[in-house]
């Protein structure tokens, strides 16, 4: 069975500082990992995904994520946070050989302070 | 290319009523999935339709149903509404099914409030 965990309900960071939103996963086969962002009263917007290859994945709005197989993690990062990055972030996983339906984490609220 | 659209955006109903939500996928996308999002439960998968057939179903009671039309548009219906059905209902589309790598694209959601 596939599962994903976002250990932090909320992350606070000052504008201009680097940010990290954590995600760990559990799968039986190869993982396919996704990050989405949700702004208030909006649907989820796709940020980036890891399928295979380079462990560092670059996505929209300057975000990137690092796939670490040994630590079963896929943390979302950005070198310099903006106030406009404040939103809810979701990590999702599919397990190759398992369900095509992704499992989503509970979400992490990112708050960037001016 | 237009994104996923959902109508209506907001809806207020009373207990016992039924409701129908609509989703139009991105042009060329044939798979449509529905999710319920609540503060307590997070994102929960309801069902997926592909080529007018339900391919996957989440753990929801039979009051929740859906269908897909030949143009890939989808509707979901909730009968005998309960207070706990208050949620943001999200629709997501992708080109096809059966592909682990494919990205789902979400609509803005329909906010349902049951009084």
PDB file of N, CA and C in Angstrom, chain A residues 32 34 36 38 41-46 49 51-52 88 90 94-102 104-106, chain B residues 9-10 35 37 39-43 45 48 56 88 90 94 98-108 111:
ATOM      1  N   UNK A  32       6.193   7.425  -7.773  1.00  0.00           N
ATOM      2  CA  UNK A  32       5.996   8.591  -8.630  1.00  0.00           C
ATOM      3  C   UNK A  32       5.445   9.670  -7.717  1.00  0.00           C
ATOM      4  N   UNK A  34       4.582  13.789  -6.564  1.00  0.00           N
ATOM      5  CA  UNK A  34       4.031  15.035  -7.081  1.00  0.00           C
ATOM      6  C   UNK A  34       3.911  16.055  -5.942  1.00  0.00           C
ATOM      7  N   UNK A  36       1.746  19.717  -5.224  1.00  0.00           N
ATOM      8  CA  UNK A  36       0.712  20.654  -5.641  1.00  0.00           C
ATOM      9  C   UNK A  36       0.643  21.788  -4.627  1.00  0.00           C
ATOM     10  N   UNK A  38      -2.092  24.895  -3.188  1.00  0.00           N
ATOM     11  CA  UNK A  38      -3.481  25.348  -3.169  1.00  0.00           C
ATOM     12  C   UNK A  38      -3.563  26.716  -2.495  1.00  0.00           C
ATOM     13  N   UNK A  41      -9.433  29.171  -1.408  1.00  0.00           N
ATOM     14  CA  UNK A  41     -10.620  29.074  -2.260  1.00  0.00           C
ATOM     15  C   UNK A  41     -10.287  28.734  -3.708  1.00  0.00           C
ATOM     16  N   UNK A  42      -9.221  28.013  -3.898  1.00  0.00           N
ATOM     17  CA  UNK A  42      -8.825  27.586  -5.243  1.00  0.00           C
ATOM     18  C   UNK A  42      -8.569  26.086  -5.251  1.00  0.00           C
ATOM     19  N   UNK A  43      -8.501  25.537  -6.439  1.00  0.00           N
ATOM     20  CA  UNK A  43      -8.134  24.127  -6.568  1.00  0.00           C
ATOM     21  C   UNK A  43      -6.634  23.955  -6.449  1.00  0.00           C
ATOM     22  N   UNK A  44      -6.178  22.730  -6.616  1.00  0.00           N
ATOM     23  CA  UNK A  44      -4.752  22.431  -6.523  1.00  0.00           C
ATOM     24  C   UNK A  44      -4.067  22.752  -7.844  1.00  0.00           C
ATOM     25  N   UNK A  45      -2.914  23.376  -7.748  1.00  0.00           N
ATOM     26  CA  UNK A  45      -2.118  23.650  -8.948  1.00  0.00           C
ATOM     27  C   UNK A  45      -0.873  22.780  -8.930  1.00  0.00           C
ATOM     28  N   UNK A  46      -0.579  22.157 -10.034  1.00  0.00           N
ATOM     29  CA  UNK A  46       0.586  21.288 -10.156  1.00  0.00           C
ATOM     30  C   UNK A  46       1.867  22.107 -10.114  1.00  0.00           C
ATOM     31  N   UNK A  49       6.951  17.160 -10.515  1.00  0.00           N
ATOM     32  CA  UNK A  49       6.849  15.734 -10.256  1.00  0.00           C
ATOM     33  C   UNK A  49       8.182  15.046 -10.473  1.00  0.00           C
ATOM     34  N   UNK A  51       9.621  11.416 -11.694  1.00  0.00           N
ATOM     35  CA  UNK A  51       9.272  10.152 -12.331  1.00  0.00           C
ATOM     36  C   UNK A  51      10.479   9.224 -12.284  1.00  0.00           C
ATOM     37  N   UNK A  52      11.579   9.682 -12.852  1.00  0.00           N
ATOM     38  CA  UNK A  52      12.803   8.915 -12.853  1.00  0.00           C
ATOM     39  C   UNK A  52      13.931   9.856 -13.241  1.00  0.00           C
ATOM     40  N   UNK A  88      -1.229  26.416   0.839  1.00  0.00           N
ATOM     41  CA  UNK A  88      -1.248  25.043   1.342  1.00  0.00           C
ATOM     42  C   UNK A  88      -0.574  24.150   0.309  1.00  0.00           C
ATOM     43  N   UNK A  90       0.621  20.294  -0.987  1.00  0.00           N
ATOM     44  CA  UNK A  90       0.299  18.878  -0.892  1.00  0.00           C
ATOM     45  C   UNK A  90       1.334  18.059  -1.650  1.00  0.00           C
ATOM     46  N   UNK A  94       2.220   7.905  -6.188  1.00  0.00           N
ATOM     47  CA  UNK A  94       1.661   6.691  -6.792  1.00  0.00           C
ATOM     48  C   UNK A  94       2.731   5.619  -6.682  1.00  0.00           C
ATOM     49  N   UNK A  95       2.305   4.409  -6.474  1.00  0.00           N
ATOM     50  CA  UNK A  95       3.211   3.269  -6.316  1.00  0.00           C
ATOM     51  C   UNK A  95       3.137   2.426  -7.575  1.00  0.00           C
ATOM     52  N   UNK A  96       4.249   2.328  -8.296  1.00  0.00           N
ATOM     53  CA  UNK A  96       4.248   1.536  -9.524  1.00  0.00           C
ATOM     54  C   UNK A  96       3.892   0.091  -9.198  1.00  0.00           C
ATOM     55  N   UNK A  97       2.910  -0.405  -9.903  1.00  0.00           N
ATOM     56  CA  UNK A  97       2.426  -1.749  -9.628  1.00  0.00           C
ATOM     57  C   UNK A  97       1.225  -1.735  -8.689  1.00  0.00           C
ATOM     58  N   UNK A  98       0.943  -0.553  -8.154  1.00  0.00           N
ATOM     59  CA  UNK A  98      -0.202  -0.420  -7.255  1.00  0.00           C
ATOM     60  C   UNK A  98      -1.309   0.380  -7.908  1.00  0.00           C
ATOM     61  N   UNK A  99      -1.952   1.193  -7.104  1.00  0.00           N
ATOM     62  CA  UNK A  99      -3.090   1.958  -7.591  1.00  0.00           C
ATOM     63  C   UNK A  99      -2.646   3.133  -8.454  1.00  0.00           C
ATOM     64  N   UNK A 100      -3.432   3.401  -9.504  1.00  0.00           N
ATOM     65  CA  UNK A 100      -3.182   4.585 -10.325  1.00  0.00           C
ATOM     66  C   UNK A 100      -3.718   5.840  -9.642  1.00  0.00           C
ATOM     67  N   UNK A 101      -4.488   5.630  -8.597  1.00  0.00           N
ATOM     68  CA  UNK A 101      -5.016   6.765  -7.870  1.00  0.00           C
ATOM     69  C   UNK A 101      -3.959   7.247  -6.889  1.00  0.00           C
ATOM     70  N   UNK A 102      -3.586   8.515  -6.965  1.00  0.00           N
ATOM     71  CA  UNK A 102      -2.543   8.996  -6.057  1.00  0.00           C
ATOM     72  C   UNK A 102      -3.058   9.139  -4.638  1.00  0.00           C
ATOM     73  N   UNK A 104      -2.655  11.429  -1.342  1.00  0.00           N
ATOM     74  CA  UNK A 104      -2.212  12.772  -0.979  1.00  0.00           C
ATOM     75  C   UNK A 104      -1.879  12.851   0.506  1.00  0.00           C
ATOM     76  N   UNK A 105      -0.889  13.685   0.820  1.00  0.00           N
ATOM     77  CA  UNK A 105      -0.630  13.995   2.213  1.00  0.00           C
ATOM     78  C   UNK A 105      -1.694  14.937   2.754  1.00  0.00           C
ATOM     79  N   UNK A 106      -1.602  15.215   4.057  1.00  0.00           N
ATOM     80  CA  UNK A 106      -2.613  16.053   4.711  1.00  0.00           C
ATOM     81  C   UNK A 106      -2.430  17.532   4.400  1.00  0.00           C
TER      82      UNK A 106
ATOM     83  N   UNK B   9     -19.646  27.160  -8.509  1.00  0.00           N
ATOM     84  CA  UNK B   9     -18.507  27.346  -7.611  1.00  0.00           C
ATOM     85  C   UNK B   9     -18.931  27.275  -6.146  1.00  0.00           C
ATOM     86  N   UNK B  10     -20.126  27.716  -5.866  1.00  0.00           N
ATOM     87  CA  UNK B  10     -20.626  27.701  -4.491  1.00  0.00           C
ATOM     88  C   UNK B  10     -22.073  27.212  -4.487  1.00  0.00           C
ATOM     89  N   UNK B  35     -12.663  14.406  -5.942  1.00  0.00           N
ATOM     90  CA  UNK B  35     -12.133  14.353  -4.586  1.00  0.00           C
ATOM     91  C   UNK B  35     -12.995  15.220  -3.678  1.00  0.00           C
ATOM     92  N   UNK B  37     -12.599  17.449  -0.236  1.00  0.00           N
ATOM     93  CA  UNK B  37     -11.593  18.035   0.650  1.00  0.00           C
ATOM     94  C   UNK B  37     -12.273  18.677   1.852  1.00  0.00           C
ATOM     95  N   UNK B  39     -11.363  20.003   6.125  1.00  0.00           N
ATOM     96  CA  UNK B  39     -10.254  20.283   7.046  1.00  0.00           C
ATOM     97  C   UNK B  39      -9.865  19.064   7.879  1.00  0.00           C
ATOM     98  N   UNK B  40     -10.836  18.250   8.234  1.00  0.00           N
ATOM     99  CA  UNK B  40     -10.546  17.124   9.113  1.00  0.00           C
ATOM    100  C   UNK B  40      -9.971  15.912   8.403  1.00  0.00           C
ATOM    101  N   UNK B  41     -10.446  15.643   7.220  1.00  0.00           N
ATOM    102  CA  UNK B  41     -10.055  14.426   6.492  1.00  0.00           C
ATOM    103  C   UNK B  41      -9.080  14.671   5.359  1.00  0.00           C
ATOM    104  N   UNK B  42      -8.840  15.924   5.023  1.00  0.00           N
ATOM    105  CA  UNK B  42      -7.943  16.204   3.916  1.00  0.00           C
ATOM    106  C   UNK B  42      -8.594  15.868   2.584  1.00  0.00           C
ATOM    107  N   UNK B  43      -7.758  15.446   1.648  1.00  0.00           N
ATOM    108  CA  UNK B  43      -8.232  15.102   0.303  1.00  0.00           C
ATOM    109  C   UNK B  43      -8.579  13.620   0.254  1.00  0.00           C
ATOM    110  N   UNK B  45     -10.328  10.576  -2.122  1.00  0.00           N
ATOM    111  CA  UNK B  45     -10.713  10.191  -3.471  1.00  0.00           C
ATOM    112  C   UNK B  45     -12.130   9.631  -3.472  1.00  0.00           C
ATOM    113  N   UNK B  48     -13.213   7.735 -10.136  1.00  0.00           N
ATOM    114  CA  UNK B  48     -12.596   8.116 -11.389  1.00  0.00           C
ATOM    115  C   UNK B  48     -13.413   7.542 -12.533  1.00  0.00           C
ATOM    116  N   UNK B  56     -12.441   3.451 -10.894  1.00  0.00           N
ATOM    117  CA  UNK B  56     -11.996   3.315  -9.509  1.00  0.00           C
ATOM    118  C   UNK B  56     -12.998   4.011  -8.618  1.00  0.00           C
ATOM    119  N   UNK B  88     -15.235  21.023   0.076  1.00  0.00           N
ATOM    120  CA  UNK B  88     -14.837  21.477  -1.245  1.00  0.00           C
ATOM    121  C   UNK B  88     -14.702  20.237  -2.117  1.00  0.00           C
ATOM    122  N   UNK B  90     -13.478  18.673  -5.502  1.00  0.00           N
ATOM    123  CA  UNK B  90     -12.512  18.956  -6.554  1.00  0.00           C
ATOM    124  C   UNK B  90     -12.596  17.925  -7.654  1.00  0.00           C
ATOM    125  N   UNK B  94      -7.006  14.114 -16.500  1.00  0.00           N
ATOM    126  CA  UNK B  94      -5.760  13.781 -17.170  1.00  0.00           C
ATOM    127  C   UNK B  94      -6.090  13.124 -18.489  1.00  0.00           C
ATOM    128  N   UNK B  98      -4.323   4.591 -16.397  1.00  0.00           N
ATOM    129  CA  UNK B  98      -3.360   3.516 -16.498  1.00  0.00           C
ATOM    130  C   UNK B  98      -1.937   3.975 -16.724  1.00  0.00           C
ATOM    131  N   UNK B  99      -1.629   5.165 -16.262  1.00  0.00           N
ATOM    132  CA  UNK B  99      -0.275   5.691 -16.440  1.00  0.00           C
ATOM    133  C   UNK B  99       0.166   6.323 -15.132  1.00  0.00           C
ATOM    134  N   UNK B 100       1.177   5.728 -14.521  1.00  0.00           N
ATOM    135  CA  UNK B 100       1.624   6.231 -13.221  1.00  0.00           C
ATOM    136  C   UNK B 100       2.262   7.607 -13.316  1.00  0.00           C
ATOM    137  N   UNK B 101       2.789   7.935 -14.493  1.00  0.00           N
ATOM    138  CA  UNK B 101       3.573   9.162 -14.621  1.00  0.00           C
ATOM    139  C   UNK B 101       2.712  10.387 -14.901  1.00  0.00           C
ATOM    140  N   UNK B 102       1.478  10.150 -15.278  1.00  0.00           N
ATOM    141  CA  UNK B 102       0.692  11.257 -15.775  1.00  0.00           C
ATOM    142  C   UNK B 102       0.251  12.209 -14.671  1.00  0.00           C
ATOM    143  N   UNK B 103       0.241  13.491 -15.002  1.00  0.00           N
ATOM    144  CA  UNK B 103      -0.137  14.527 -14.048  1.00  0.00           C
ATOM    145  C   UNK B 103      -1.638  14.764 -14.107  1.00  0.00           C
ATOM    146  N   UNK B 104      -2.241  14.896 -12.945  1.00  0.00           N
ATOM    147  CA  UNK B 104      -3.635  15.322 -12.866  1.00  0.00           C
ATOM    148  C   UNK B 104      -3.684  16.830 -12.747  1.00  0.00           C
ATOM    149  N   UNK B 105      -4.664  17.439 -13.401  1.00  0.00           N
ATOM    150  CA  UNK B 105      -4.868  18.877 -13.308  1.00  0.00           C
ATOM    151  C   UNK B 105      -6.235  19.126 -12.675  1.00  0.00           C
ATOM    152  N   UNK B 106      -6.229  19.987 -11.671  1.00  0.00           N
ATOM    153  CA  UNK B 106      -7.423  20.201 -10.868  1.00  0.00           C
ATOM    154  C   UNK B 106      -8.202  21.443 -11.280  1.00  0.00           C
ATOM    155  N   UNK B 107      -9.501  21.372 -11.084  1.00  0.00           N
ATOM    156  CA  UNK B 107     -10.353  22.527 -11.233  1.00  0.00           C
ATOM    157  C   UNK B 107     -10.371  23.347  -9.958  1.00  0.00           C
ATOM    158  N   UNK B 108     -11.103  24.459  -9.963  1.00  0.00           N
ATOM    159  CA  UNK B 108     -11.137  25.344  -8.800  1.00  0.00           C
ATOM    160  C   UNK B 108     -11.992  24.816  -7.656  1.00  0.00           C
ATOM    161  N   UNK B 111     -17.629  24.621  -3.698  1.00  0.00           N
ATOM    162  CA  UNK B 111     -17.774  24.676  -2.243  1.00  0.00           C
ATOM    163  C   UNK B 111     -19.223  24.399  -1.910  1.00  0.00           C
TER     164      UNK B 111
END
